[in-house]
mmCIF file of C-alpha atoms in Angstrom:
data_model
loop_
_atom_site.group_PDB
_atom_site.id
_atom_site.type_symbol
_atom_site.label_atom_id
_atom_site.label_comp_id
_atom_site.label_asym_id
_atom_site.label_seq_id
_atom_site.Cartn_x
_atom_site.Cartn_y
_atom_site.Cartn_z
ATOM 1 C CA UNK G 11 140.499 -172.438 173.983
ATOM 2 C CA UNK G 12 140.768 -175.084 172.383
ATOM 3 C CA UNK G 13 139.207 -179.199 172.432
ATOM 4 C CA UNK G 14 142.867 -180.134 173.013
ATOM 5 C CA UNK G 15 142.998 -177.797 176.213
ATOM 6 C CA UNK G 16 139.444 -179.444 177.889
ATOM 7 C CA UNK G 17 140.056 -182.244 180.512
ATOM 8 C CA UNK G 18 137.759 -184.431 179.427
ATOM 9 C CA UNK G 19 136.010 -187.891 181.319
ATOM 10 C CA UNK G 20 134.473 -190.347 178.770
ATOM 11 C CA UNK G 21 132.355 -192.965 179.426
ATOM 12 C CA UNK G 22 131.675 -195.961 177.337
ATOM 13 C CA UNK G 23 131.410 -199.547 177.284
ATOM 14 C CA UNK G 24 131.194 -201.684 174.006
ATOM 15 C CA UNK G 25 133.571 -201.916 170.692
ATOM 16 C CA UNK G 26 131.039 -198.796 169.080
ATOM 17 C CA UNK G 27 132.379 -196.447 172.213
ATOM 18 C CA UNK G 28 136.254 -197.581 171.746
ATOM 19 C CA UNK G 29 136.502 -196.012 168.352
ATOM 20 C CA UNK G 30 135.454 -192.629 169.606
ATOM 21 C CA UNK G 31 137.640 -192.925 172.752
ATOM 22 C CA UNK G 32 140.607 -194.033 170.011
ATOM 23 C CA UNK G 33 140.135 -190.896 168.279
ATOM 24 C CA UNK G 34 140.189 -188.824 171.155
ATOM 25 C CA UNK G 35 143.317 -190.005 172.798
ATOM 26 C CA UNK G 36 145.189 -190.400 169.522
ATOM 27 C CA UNK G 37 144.003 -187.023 168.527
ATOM 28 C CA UNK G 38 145.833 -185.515 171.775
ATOM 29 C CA UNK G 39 142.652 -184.577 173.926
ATOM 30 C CA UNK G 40 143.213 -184.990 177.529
ATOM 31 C CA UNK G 41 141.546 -187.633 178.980
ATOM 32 C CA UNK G 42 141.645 -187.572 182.563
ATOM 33 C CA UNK G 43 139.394 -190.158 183.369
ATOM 34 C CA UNK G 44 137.172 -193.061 181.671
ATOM 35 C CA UNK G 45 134.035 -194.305 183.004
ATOM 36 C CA UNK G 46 132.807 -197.972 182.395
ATOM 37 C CA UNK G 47 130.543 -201.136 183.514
ATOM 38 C CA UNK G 48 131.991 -203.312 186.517
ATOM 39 C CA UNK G 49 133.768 -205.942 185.208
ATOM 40 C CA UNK G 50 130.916 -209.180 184.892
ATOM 41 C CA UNK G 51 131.571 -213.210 184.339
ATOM 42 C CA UNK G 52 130.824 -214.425 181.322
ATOM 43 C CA UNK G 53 131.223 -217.697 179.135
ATOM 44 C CA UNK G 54 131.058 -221.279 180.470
ATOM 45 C CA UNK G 55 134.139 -220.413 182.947
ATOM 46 C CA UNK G 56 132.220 -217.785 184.288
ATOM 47 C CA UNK G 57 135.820 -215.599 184.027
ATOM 48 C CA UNK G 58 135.448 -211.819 184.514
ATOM 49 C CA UNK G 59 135.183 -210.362 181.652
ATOM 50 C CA UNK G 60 136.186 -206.187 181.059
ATOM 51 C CA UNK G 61 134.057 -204.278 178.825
ATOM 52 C CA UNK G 62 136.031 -203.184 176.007
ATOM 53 C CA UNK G 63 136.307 -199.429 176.639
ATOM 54 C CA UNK G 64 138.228 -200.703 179.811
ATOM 55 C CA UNK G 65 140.280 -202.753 177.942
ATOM 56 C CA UNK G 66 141.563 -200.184 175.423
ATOM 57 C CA UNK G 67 141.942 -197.686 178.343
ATOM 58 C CA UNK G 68 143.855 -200.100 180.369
ATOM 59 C CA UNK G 69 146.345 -200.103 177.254
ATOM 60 C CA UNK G 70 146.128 -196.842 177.209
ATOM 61 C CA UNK G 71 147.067 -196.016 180.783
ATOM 62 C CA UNK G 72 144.605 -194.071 181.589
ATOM 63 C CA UNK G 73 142.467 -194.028 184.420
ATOM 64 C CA UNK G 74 139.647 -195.839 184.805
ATOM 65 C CA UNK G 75 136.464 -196.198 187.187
ATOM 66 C CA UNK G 76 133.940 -198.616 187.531
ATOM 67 C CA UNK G 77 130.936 -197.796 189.617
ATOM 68 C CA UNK G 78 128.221 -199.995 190.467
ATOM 69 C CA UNK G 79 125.832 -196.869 191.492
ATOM 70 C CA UNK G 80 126.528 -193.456 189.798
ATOM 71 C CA UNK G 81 124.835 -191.949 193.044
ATOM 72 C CA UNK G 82 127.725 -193.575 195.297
ATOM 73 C CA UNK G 83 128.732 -190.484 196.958
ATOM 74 C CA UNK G 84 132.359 -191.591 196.759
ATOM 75 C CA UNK G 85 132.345 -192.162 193.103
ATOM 76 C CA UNK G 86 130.936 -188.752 192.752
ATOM 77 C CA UNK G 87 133.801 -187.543 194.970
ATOM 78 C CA UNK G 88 136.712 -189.014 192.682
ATOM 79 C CA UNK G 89 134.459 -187.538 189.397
ATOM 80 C CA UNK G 90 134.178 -184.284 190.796
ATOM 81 C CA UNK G 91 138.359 -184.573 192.244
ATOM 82 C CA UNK G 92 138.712 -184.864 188.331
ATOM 83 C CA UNK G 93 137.868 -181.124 187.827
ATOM 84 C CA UNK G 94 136.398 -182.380 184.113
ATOM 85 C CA UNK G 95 135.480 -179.691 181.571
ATOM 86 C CA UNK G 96 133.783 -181.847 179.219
ATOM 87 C CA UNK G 97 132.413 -185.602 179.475
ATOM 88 C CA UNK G 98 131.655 -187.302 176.759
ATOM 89 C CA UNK G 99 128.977 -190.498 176.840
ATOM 90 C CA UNK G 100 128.750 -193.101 173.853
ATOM 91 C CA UNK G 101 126.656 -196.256 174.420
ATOM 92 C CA UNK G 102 127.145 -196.174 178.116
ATOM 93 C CA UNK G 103 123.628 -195.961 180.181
ATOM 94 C CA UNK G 104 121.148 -192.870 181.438
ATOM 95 C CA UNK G 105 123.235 -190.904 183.844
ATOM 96 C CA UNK G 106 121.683 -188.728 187.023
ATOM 97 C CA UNK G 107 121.548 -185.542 186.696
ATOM 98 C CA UNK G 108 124.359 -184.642 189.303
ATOM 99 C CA UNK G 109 126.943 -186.615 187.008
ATOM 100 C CA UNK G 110 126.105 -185.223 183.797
ATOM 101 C CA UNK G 111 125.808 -181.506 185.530
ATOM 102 C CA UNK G 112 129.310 -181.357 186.941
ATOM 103 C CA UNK G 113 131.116 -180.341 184.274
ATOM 104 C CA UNK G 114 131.571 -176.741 183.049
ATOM 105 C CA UNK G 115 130.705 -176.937 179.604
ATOM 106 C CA UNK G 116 127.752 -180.045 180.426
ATOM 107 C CA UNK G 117 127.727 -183.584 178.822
ATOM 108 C CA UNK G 118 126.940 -184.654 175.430
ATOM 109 C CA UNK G 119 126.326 -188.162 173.605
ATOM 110 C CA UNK G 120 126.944 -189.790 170.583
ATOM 111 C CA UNK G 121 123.605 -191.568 169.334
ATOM 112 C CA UNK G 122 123.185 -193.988 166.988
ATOM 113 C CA UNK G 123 120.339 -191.996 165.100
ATOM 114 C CA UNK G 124 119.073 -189.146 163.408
ATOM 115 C CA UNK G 125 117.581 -187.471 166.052
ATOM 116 C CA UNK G 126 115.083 -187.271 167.334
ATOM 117 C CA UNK G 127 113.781 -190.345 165.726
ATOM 118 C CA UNK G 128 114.588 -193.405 167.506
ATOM 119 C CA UNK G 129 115.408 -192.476 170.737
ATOM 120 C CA UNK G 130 116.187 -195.402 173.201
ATOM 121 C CA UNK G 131 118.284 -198.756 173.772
ATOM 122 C CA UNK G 132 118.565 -200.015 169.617
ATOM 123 C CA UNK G 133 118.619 -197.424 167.136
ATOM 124 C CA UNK G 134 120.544 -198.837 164.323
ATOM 125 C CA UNK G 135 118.671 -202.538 164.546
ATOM 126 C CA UNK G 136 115.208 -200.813 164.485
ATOM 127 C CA UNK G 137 116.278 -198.421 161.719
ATOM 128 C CA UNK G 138 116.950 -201.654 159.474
ATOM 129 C CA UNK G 139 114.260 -203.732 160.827
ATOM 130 C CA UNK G 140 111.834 -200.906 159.552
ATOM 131 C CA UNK G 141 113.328 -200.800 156.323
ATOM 132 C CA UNK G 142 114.628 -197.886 156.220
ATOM 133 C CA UNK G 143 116.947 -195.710 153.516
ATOM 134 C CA UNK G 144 119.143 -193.897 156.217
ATOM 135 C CA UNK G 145 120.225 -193.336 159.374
ATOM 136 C CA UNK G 146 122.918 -191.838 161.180
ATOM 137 C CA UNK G 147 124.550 -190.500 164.236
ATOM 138 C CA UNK G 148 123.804 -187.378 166.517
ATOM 139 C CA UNK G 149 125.381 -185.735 169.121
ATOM 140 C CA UNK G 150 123.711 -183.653 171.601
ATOM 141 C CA UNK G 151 123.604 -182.310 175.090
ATOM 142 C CA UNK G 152 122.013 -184.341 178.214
ATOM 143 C CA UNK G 153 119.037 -183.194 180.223
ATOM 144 C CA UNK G 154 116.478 -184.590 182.173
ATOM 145 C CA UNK G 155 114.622 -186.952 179.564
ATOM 146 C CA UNK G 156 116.750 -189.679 178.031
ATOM 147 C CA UNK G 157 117.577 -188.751 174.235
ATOM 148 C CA UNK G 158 115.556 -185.627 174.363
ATOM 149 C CA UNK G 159 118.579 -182.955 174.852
ATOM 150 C CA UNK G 160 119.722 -180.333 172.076
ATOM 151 C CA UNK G 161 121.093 -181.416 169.124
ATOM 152 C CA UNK G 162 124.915 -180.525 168.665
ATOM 153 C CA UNK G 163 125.872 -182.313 165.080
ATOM 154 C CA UNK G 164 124.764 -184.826 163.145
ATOM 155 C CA UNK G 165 125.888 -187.075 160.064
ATOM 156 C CA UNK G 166 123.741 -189.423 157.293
ATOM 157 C CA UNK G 167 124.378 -192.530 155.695
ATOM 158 C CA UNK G 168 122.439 -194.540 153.386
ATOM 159 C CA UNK G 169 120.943 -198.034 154.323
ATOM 160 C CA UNK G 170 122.197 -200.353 151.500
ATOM 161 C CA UNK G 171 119.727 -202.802 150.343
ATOM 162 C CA UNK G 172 121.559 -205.983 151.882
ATOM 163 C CA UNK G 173 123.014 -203.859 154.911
ATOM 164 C CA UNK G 174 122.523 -205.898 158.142
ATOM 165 C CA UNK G 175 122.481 -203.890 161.371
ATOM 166 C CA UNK G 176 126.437 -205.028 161.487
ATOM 167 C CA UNK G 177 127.401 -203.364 158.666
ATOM 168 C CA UNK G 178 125.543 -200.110 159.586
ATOM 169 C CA UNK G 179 126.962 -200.561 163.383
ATOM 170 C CA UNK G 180 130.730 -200.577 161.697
ATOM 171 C CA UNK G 181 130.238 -197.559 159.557
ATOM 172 C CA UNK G 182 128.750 -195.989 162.258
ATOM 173 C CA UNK G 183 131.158 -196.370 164.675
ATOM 174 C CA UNK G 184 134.059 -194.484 162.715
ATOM 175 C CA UNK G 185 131.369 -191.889 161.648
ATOM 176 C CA UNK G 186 130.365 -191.315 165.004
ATOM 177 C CA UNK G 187 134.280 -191.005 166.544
ATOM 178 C CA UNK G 188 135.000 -188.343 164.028
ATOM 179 C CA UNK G 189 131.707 -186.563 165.036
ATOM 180 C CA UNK G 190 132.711 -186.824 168.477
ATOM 181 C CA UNK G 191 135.830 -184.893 167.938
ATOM 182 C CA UNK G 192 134.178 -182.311 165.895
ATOM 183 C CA UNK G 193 131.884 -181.762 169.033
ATOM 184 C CA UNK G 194 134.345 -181.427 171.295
ATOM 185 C CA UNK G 195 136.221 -178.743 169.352
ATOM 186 C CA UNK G 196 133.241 -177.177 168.849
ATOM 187 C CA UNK G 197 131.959 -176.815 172.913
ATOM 188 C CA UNK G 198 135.887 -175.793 173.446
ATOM 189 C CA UNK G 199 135.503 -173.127 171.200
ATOM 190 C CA UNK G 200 131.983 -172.263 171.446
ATOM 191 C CA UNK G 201 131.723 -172.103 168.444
ATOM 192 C CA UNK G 202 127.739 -174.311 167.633
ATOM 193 C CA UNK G 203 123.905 -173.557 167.655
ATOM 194 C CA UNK G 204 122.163 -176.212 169.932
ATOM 195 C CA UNK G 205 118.894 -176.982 168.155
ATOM 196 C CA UNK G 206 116.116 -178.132 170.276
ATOM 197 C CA UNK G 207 115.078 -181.357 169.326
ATOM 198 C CA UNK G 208 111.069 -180.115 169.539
ATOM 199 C CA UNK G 209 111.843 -177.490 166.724
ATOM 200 C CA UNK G 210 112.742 -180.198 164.404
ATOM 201 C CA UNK G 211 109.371 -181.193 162.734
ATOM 202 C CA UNK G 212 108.695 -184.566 161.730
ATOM 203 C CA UNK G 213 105.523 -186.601 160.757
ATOM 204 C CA UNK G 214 105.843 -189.414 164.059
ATOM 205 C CA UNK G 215 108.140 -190.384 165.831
ATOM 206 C CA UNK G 216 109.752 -194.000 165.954
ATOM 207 C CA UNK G 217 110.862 -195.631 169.278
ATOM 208 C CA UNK G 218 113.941 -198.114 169.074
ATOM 209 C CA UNK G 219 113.597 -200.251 172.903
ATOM 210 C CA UNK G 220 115.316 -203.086 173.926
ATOM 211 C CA UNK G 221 115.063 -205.742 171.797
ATOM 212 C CA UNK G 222 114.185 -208.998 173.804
ATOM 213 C CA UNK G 223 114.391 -212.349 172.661
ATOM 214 C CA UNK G 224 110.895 -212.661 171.748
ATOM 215 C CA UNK G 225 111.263 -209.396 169.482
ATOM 216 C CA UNK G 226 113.556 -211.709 167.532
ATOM 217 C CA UNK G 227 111.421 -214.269 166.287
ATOM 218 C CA UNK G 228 110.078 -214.681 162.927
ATOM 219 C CA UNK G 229 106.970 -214.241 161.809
ATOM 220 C CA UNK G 230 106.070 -216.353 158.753
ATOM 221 C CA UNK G 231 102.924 -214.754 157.915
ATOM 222 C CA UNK G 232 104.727 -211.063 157.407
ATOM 223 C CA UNK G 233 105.628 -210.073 153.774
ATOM 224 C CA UNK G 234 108.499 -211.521 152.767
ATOM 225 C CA UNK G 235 110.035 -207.867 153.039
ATOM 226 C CA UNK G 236 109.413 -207.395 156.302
ATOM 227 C CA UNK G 237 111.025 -210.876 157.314
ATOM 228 C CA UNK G 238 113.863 -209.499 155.812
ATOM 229 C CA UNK G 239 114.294 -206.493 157.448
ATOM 230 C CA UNK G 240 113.793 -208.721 160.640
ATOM 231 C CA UNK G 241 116.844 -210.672 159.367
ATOM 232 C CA UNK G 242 119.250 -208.154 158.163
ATOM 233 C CA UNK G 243 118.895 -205.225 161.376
ATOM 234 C CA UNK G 244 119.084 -208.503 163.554
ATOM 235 C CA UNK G 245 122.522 -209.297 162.009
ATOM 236 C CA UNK G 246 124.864 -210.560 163.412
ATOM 237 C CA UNK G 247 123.791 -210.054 167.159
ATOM 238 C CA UNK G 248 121.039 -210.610 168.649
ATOM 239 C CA UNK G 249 119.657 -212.874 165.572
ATOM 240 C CA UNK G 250 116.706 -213.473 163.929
ATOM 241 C CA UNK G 251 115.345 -217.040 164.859
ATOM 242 C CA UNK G 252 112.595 -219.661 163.829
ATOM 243 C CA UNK G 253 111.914 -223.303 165.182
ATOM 244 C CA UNK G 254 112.140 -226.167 162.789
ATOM 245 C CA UNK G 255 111.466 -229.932 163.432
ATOM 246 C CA UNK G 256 112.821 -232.660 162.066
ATOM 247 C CA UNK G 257 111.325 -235.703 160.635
ATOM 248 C CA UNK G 258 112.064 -237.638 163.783
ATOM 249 C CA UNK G 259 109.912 -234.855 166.066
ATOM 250 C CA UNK G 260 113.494 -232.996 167.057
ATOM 251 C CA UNK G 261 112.839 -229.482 167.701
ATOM 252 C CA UNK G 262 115.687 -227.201 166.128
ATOM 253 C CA UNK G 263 116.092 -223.585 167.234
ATOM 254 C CA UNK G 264 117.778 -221.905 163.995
ATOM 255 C CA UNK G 265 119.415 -218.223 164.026
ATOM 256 C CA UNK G 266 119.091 -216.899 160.427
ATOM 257 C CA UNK G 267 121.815 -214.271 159.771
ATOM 258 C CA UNK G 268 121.189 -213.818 155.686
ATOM 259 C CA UNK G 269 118.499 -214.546 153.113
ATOM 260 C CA UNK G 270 117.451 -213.285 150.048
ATOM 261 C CA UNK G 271 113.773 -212.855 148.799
ATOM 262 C CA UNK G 272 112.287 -215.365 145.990
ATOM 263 C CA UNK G 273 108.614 -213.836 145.085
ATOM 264 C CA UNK G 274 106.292 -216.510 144.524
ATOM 265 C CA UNK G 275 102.172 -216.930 145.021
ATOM 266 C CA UNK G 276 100.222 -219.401 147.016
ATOM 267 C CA UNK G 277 102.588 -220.258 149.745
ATOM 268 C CA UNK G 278 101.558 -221.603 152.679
ATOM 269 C CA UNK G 279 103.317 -219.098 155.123
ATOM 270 C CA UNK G 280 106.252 -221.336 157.385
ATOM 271 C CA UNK G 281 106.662 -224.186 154.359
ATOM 272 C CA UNK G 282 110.294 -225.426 154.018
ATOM 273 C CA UNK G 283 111.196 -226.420 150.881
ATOM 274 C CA UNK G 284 114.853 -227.882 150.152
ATOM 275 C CA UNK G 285 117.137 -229.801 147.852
ATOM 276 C CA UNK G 286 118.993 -231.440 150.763
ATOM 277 C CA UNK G 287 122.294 -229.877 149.702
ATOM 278 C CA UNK G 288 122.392 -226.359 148.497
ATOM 279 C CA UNK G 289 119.300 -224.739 148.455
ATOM 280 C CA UNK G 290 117.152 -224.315 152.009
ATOM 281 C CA UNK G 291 114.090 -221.501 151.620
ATOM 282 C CA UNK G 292 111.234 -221.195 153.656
ATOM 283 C CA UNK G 293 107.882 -219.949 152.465
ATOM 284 C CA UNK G 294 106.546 -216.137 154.015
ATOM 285 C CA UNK G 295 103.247 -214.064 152.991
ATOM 286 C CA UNK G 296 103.900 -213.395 149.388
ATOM 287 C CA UNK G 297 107.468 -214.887 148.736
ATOM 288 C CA UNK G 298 110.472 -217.418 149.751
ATOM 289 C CA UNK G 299 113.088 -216.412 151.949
ATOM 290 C CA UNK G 300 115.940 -218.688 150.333
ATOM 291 C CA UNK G 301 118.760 -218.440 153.479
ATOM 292 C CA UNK G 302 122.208 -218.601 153.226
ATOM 293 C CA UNK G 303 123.968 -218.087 156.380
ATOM 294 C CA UNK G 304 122.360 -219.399 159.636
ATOM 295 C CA UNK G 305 123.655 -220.890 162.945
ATOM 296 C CA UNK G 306 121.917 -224.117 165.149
ATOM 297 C CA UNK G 307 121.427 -223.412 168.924
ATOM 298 C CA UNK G 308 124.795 -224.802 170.503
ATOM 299 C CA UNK G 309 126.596 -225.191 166.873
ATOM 300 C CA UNK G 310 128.986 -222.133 165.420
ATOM 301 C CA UNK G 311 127.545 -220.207 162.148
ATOM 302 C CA UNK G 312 127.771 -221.992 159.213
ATOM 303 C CA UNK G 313 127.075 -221.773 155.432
ATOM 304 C CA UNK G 314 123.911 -223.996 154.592
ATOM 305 C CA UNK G 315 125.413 -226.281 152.935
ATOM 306 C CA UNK G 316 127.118 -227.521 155.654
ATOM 307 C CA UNK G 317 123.522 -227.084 157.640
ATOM 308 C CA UNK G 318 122.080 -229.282 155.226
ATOM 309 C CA UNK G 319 124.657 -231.924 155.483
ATOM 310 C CA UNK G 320 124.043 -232.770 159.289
ATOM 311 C CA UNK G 321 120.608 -232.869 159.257
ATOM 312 C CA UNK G 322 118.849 -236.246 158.599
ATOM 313 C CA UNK G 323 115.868 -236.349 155.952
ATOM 314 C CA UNK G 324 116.049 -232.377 155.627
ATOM 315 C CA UNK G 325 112.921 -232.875 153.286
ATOM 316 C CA UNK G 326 110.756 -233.635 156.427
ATOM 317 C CA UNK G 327 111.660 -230.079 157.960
ATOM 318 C CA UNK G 328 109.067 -228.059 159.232
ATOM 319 C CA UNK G 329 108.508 -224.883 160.799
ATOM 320 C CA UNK G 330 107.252 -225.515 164.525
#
């Protein structure tokens, strides 16, 4: 048997789960059904908004279901009434075990790690935000503890120096689609060794929660390395951010997006120090952060020149 021969459910939700359910259908696998979040209101309108897994499927024609509780005993009658072989799971949520059970040959995910270090909601951003050199993406089969299951494949990249979390998310997701496939083919044909992820030995292991909006902000005081790596694995979404005021006592909330490190001694950790046109850096432990790319709460993202430019007196900022 082949992967090609497997009726397969997938279940996704964001842009990083579309690629893998792109390869799959354009590959020829038979997907007979696609799992995703209700559809939510978002934006000032408050206008439903799909998730994009749904969207893709949609154009896809294939079939598509949206529970609100995986336990709803007639969602799990429709699941079952799919008679799946396989499901497949990238960045969806934790599943009970009667879904990811059902199917003959059991449930796997795509993770954005190297597991089994960072298991949990933000792999990639807490990979960069820790500085380190690689990461990569893992498959392996569900079981009772989230991201604990046996390892199927896996595949490395470096972390570049100036990667943000965006850039690492993009490689990623085409990685992880091809690795997806491989699995699949693999499970059809039996042909794998599942490798327990408490054989693998490693010196500790690093969690990767939710990151919250208070996760986000920056610390002054930190190395100018580690403000950094706040920046870059917080890039582009959800943002590193700091609080400025203005000479006139306006408090500005300011998403930095890029910076690059200027060593210097005897800072005073949160001191601003500008040209009023080109050049905006603020001071950390041991070094400037000179930032390029940053966004004002309600404004769009915008170079810092153009920052610069609408703010009055910019040589009375301060960090709040």
């Amino acid at each position: 048997m082949t992967g090609k021969d497997l009726r397969i459910v997938f279940m996704g939700t964001p842009d990083f789960a579309v690629a893998s359910l792109k390869a799959l259908v354009e590959g020829g696998y038979n997907i007979v059904g696609v799992i995703t979040v209700p559809d939510k209101p978002a934006g000032r309108g408050r206008q439903l908004q799909q998730s994009a897994v749904k969207q893709y499927a949609v154009e896809q024609g294939l079939h598509v279901m949206q529970p609100e509780k995986l336990k709803n005993p007639e969602f799990l009658a429709e699941l079952e009434a799919l008679k799946a072989d396989l499901q497949v799971i990238v960045a969806f949520r934790m599943l009970p075990e009667v879904v990811w059970s059902m199917p003959r040959l059991g449930t796997f995910n795509l993770h954005g790690s190297l597991l089994p270090q960072y298991r949990g909601a933000a792999p990639l951003n807490w990979a960069v935000m820790n500085g380190d050199k690689e990461t990569g993406v893992t498959t392996f089969l569900l079981s009772h503890e989230i991201d604990t299951g046996a390892i199927l494949f896996h595949e490395k990249i470096t972390i570049g120096e100036d990667d943000t979390v965006g850039d690492i998310h993009d490689r990623l997701m085409e990685i992880g689609a091809g690795l997806v496939v491989k699995t699949v083919d693999a499970l059809a044909e039996g042909n794998y060794t599942a490798v327990a992820q408490d054989d693998i030995q490693v010196e500790s292991l690093r969690p990767a929660p939710k990151i919250f909006k208070e996760d986000c902000k920056i610390d002054w005081n930190k190395p100018a390395v580690e403000v950094r790596n706040l920046i870059r694995g917080l890039s582009p979404y959800p943002a590193a951010w700091t609080e400025l005021v203005d000479g006139k006592g306006k408090v500005l909330s300011l998403k930095i997006f890029r910076a690059e490190i200027e060593p210097a001694e005897g800072l005073t950790p949160g001191m601003v120090e500008t040209d009023g046109k080109t050049n905006f850096k603020i001071a950390a432990a041991d070094g400037w952060l000179t930032i390029s790319d940053l966004q004002l709460s309600g404004k769009k993202r915008m170079a810092v020149d153009d920052f610069l430019r609408g703010i009055h007196d910019p040589g009375q900022l301060q960090v709040q």
